[in-house]
GROMACS .gro file of C-alpha atoms in nm:
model
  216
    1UNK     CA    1  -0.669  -8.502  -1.268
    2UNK     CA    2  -0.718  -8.150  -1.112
    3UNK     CA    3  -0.459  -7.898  -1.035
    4UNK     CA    4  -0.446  -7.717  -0.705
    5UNK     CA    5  -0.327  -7.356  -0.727
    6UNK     CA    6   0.052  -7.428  -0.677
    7UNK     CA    7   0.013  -7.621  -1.046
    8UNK     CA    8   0.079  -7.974  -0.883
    9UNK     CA    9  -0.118  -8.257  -1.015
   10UNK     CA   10  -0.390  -8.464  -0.782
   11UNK     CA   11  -0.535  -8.769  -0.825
   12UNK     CA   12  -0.872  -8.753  -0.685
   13UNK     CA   13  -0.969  -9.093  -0.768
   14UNK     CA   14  -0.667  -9.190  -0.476
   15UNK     CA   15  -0.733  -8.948  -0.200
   16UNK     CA   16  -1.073  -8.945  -0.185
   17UNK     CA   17  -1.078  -8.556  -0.226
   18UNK     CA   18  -1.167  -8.329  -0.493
   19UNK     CA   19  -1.018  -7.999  -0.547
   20UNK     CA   20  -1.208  -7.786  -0.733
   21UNK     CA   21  -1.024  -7.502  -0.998
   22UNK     CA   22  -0.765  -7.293  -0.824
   23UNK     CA   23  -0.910  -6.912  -0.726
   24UNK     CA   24  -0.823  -6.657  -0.918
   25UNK     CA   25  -0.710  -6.306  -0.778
   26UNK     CA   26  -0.955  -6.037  -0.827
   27UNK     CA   27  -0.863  -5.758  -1.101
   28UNK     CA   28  -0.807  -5.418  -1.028
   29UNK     CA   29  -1.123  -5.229  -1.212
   30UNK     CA   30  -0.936  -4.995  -1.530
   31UNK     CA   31  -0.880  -4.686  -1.368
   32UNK     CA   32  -1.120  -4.407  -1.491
   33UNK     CA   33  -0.886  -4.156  -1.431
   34UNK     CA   34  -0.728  -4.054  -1.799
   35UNK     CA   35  -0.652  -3.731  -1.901
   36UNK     CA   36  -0.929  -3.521  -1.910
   37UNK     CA   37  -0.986  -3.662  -1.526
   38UNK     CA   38  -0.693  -3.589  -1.415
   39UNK     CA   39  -0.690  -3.220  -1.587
   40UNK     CA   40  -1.034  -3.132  -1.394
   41UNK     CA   41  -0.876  -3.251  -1.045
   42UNK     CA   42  -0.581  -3.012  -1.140
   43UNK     CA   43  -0.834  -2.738  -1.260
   44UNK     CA   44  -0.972  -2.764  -0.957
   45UNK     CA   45  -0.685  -2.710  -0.759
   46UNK     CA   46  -0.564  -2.461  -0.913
   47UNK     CA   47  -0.871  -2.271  -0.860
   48UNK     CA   48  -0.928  -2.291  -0.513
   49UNK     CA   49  -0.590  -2.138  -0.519
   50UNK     CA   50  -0.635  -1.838  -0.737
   51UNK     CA   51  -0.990  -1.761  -0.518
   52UNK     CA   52  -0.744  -1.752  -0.216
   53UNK     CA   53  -0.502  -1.512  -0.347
   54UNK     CA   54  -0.809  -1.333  -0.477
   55UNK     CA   55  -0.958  -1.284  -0.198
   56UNK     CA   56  -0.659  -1.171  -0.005
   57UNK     CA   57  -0.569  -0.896  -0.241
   58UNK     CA   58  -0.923  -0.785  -0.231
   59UNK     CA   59  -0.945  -0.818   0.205
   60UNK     CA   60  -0.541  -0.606   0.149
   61UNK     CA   61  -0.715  -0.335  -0.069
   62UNK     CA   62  -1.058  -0.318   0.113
   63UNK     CA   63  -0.829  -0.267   0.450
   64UNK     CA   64  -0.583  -0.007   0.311
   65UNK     CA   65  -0.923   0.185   0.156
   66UNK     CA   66  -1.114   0.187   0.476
   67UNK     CA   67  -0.767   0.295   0.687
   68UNK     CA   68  -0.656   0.585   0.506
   69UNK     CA   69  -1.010   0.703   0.487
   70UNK     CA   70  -1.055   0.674   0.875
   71UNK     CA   71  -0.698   0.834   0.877
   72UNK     CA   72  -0.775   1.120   0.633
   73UNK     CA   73  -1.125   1.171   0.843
   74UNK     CA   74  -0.912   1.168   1.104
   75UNK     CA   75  -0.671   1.432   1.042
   76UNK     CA   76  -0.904   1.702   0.881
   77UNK     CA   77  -1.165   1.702   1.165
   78UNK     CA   78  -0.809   1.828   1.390
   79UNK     CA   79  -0.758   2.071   1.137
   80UNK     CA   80  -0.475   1.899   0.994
   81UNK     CA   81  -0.349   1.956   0.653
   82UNK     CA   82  -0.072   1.774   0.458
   83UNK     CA   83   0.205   1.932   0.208
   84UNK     CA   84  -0.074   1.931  -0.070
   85UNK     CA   85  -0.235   2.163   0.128
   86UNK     CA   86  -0.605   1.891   0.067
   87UNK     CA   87  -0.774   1.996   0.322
   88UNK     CA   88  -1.072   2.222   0.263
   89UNK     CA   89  -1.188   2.292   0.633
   90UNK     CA   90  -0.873   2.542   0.711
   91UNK     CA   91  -0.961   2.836   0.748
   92UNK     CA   92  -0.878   3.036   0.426
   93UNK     CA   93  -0.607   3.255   0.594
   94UNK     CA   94  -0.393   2.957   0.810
   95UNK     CA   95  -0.458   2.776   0.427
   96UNK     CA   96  -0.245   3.119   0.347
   97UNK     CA   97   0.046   3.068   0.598
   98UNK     CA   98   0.134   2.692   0.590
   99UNK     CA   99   0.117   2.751   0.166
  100UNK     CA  100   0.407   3.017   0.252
  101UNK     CA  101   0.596   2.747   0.484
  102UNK     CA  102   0.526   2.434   0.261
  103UNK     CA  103   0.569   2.599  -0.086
  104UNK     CA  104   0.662   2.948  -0.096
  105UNK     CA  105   0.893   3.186   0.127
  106UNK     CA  106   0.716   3.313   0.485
  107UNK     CA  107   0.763   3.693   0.432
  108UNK     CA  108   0.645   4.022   0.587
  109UNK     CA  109   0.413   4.260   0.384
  110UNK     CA  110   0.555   4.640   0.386
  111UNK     CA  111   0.163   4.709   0.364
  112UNK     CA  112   0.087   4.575   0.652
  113UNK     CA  113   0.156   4.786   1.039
  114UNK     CA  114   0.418   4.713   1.285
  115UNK     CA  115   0.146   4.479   1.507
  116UNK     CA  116   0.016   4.341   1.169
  117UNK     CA  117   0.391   4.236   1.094
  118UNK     CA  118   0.466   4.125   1.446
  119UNK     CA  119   0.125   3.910   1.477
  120UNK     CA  120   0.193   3.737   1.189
  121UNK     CA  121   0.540   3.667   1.192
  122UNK     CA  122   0.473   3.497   1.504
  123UNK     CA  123   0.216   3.302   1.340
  124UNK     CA  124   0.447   3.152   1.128
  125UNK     CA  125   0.638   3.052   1.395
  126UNK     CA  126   0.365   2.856   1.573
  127UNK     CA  127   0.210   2.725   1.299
  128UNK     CA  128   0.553   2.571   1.228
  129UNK     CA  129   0.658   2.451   1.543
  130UNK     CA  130   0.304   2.302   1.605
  131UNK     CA  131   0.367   2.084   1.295
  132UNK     CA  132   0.712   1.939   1.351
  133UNK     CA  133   0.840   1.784   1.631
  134UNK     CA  134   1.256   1.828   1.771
  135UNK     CA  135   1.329   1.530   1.538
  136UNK     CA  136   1.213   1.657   1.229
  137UNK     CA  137   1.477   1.747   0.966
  138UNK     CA  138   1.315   2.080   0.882
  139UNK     CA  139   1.288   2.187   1.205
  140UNK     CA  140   1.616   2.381   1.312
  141UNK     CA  141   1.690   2.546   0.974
  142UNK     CA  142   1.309   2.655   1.010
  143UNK     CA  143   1.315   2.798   1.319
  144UNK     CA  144   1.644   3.018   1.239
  145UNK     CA  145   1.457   3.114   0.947
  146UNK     CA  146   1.145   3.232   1.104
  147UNK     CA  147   1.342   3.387   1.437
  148UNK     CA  148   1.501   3.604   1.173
  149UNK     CA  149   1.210   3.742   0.969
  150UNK     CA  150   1.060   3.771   1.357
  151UNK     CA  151   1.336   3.953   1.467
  152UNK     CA  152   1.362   4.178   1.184
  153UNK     CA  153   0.982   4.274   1.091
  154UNK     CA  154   1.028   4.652   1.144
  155UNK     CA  155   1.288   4.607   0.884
  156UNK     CA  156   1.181   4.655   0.457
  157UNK     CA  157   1.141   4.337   0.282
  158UNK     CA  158   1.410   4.432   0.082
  159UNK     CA  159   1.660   4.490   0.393
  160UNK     CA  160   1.460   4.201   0.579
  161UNK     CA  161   1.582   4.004   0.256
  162UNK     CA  162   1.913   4.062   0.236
  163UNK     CA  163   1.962   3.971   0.633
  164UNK     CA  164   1.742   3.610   0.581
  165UNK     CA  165   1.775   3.509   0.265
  166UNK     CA  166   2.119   3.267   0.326
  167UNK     CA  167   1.916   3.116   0.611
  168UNK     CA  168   1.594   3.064   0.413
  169UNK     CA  169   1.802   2.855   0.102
  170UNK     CA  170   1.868   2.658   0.367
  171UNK     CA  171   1.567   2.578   0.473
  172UNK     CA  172   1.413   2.547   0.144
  173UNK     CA  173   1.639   2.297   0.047
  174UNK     CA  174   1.536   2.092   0.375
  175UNK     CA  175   1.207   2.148   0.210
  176UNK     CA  176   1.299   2.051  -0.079
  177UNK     CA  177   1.430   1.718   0.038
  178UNK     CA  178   1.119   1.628   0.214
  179UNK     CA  179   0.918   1.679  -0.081
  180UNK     CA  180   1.131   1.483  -0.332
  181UNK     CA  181   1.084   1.206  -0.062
  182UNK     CA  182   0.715   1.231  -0.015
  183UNK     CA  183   0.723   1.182  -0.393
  184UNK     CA  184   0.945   0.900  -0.428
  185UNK     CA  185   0.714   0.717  -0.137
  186UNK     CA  186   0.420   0.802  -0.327
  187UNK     CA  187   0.544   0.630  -0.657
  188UNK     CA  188   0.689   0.317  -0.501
  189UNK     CA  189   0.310   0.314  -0.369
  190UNK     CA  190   0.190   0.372  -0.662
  191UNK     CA  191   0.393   0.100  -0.852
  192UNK     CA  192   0.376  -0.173  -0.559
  193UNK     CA  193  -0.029  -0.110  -0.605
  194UNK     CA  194  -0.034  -0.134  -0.918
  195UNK     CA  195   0.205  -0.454  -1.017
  196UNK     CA  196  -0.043  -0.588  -0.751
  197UNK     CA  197  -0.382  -0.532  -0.943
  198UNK     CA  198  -0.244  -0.652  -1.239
  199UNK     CA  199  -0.154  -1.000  -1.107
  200UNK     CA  200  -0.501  -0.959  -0.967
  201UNK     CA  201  -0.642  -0.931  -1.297
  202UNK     CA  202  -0.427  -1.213  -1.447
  203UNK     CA  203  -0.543  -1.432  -1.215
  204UNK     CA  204  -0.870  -1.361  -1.239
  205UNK     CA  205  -0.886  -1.413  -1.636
  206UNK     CA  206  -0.713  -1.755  -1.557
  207UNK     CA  207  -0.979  -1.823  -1.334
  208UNK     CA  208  -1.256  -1.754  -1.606
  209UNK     CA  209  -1.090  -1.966  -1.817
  210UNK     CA  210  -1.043  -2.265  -1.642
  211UNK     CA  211  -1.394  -2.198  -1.493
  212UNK     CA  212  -1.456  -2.242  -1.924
  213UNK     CA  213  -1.291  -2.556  -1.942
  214UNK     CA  214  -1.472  -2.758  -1.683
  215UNK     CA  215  -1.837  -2.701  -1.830
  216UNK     CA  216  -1.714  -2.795  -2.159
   0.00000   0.00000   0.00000
């Protein structure tokens, strides 16, 4: 007797036909990927995704570098200078005048002669209306501060003073503002760049270990 693959019984020896032993499926081969297999395909993964973010925080910082440089470049070959007052080509005496309408209080020498006085009071006034536009927060109480000390540079200091003085508090505290948010801006910067080099440099350590783990 043989058995076909269905398990029935045959008899040859009345048929005429032999059947030989049922077929057997083929096995699946063990798979070959266990732990440490499937760990390296992860490793991998996980690597090609840390070189990404790598390399986009790297292309972000190399951009932002190269811009403010070309910015900066920029700005001091038109003689521009910024409230830090960073730029070394003004000429020593303009340096002089925007430090008095940035930081200190744009005032009239009693040394100095009536044209002396006149010239430079109006110096004030166009260096500061060259460097702020109608929008500009700064730019009215400015300008009333500067038409008075204009309008009154035959006067003392001391009289010149007592006539300006309200006007000028309130344009230093305009000044003040601007400042205080030129600050705050910086910081955030400063923080936002910084949380952002860290995570660069934590995924850069995680890189150099799992980098480890695969040659071992």
């Amino acid at each position: 007797l043989k058995y076909n693959h269905f398990g029935t019984s045959l008899d040859h020896s009345s048929s005429g036909i032999c059947y030989g032993p049922a077929p057997r499926e083929k096995a699946m081969p063990p798979s070959d990927m266990g732990a440490s297999g499937r760990y390296q395909e992860y490793a991998a993964m996980e690597i090609n995704f840390i070189e990404r973010e790598l390399k986009d925080w790297f292309l972000q910082r190399r951009f932002g570098m190269e811009r403010n440089m070309a910015m900066k470049k920029a700005l001091d070959d038109a003689n521009f200078s910024g409230l830090s007052i960073n730029n070394g080509q003004v000429p020593e005496a303009q340096k002089v005048l925007w430090s008095d309408l940035v930081q200190g209080r744009p005032e009239l020498d009693d040394e100095l002669s009536t044209n002396a006085k006149a010239m430079k009071a109006e110096m004030y006034t166009k260096i500061f209306k060259d460097s702020t536009d109608f929008d500009h927060p700064c730019r009215v109480p400015g300008s009333t501060y500067l038409r008075c000390v204009e309008e009154n540079f035959k006067e003392t200091s001391k009289v010149r003073k007592t006539k300006c003085l309200p006007l000028f508090s309130t344009f230093d505290a305009c000044r003040k503002g601007i400042m205080q948010q030129q600050a705050s801006a910086l910081e955030s910067s400063i923080v936002k760049q910084d949380i952002a080099d860290r995570r660069a440099k934590a995924l850069f350590d995680r890189r150099s270990v799992l980098l480890d783990s695969r040659e071992h």
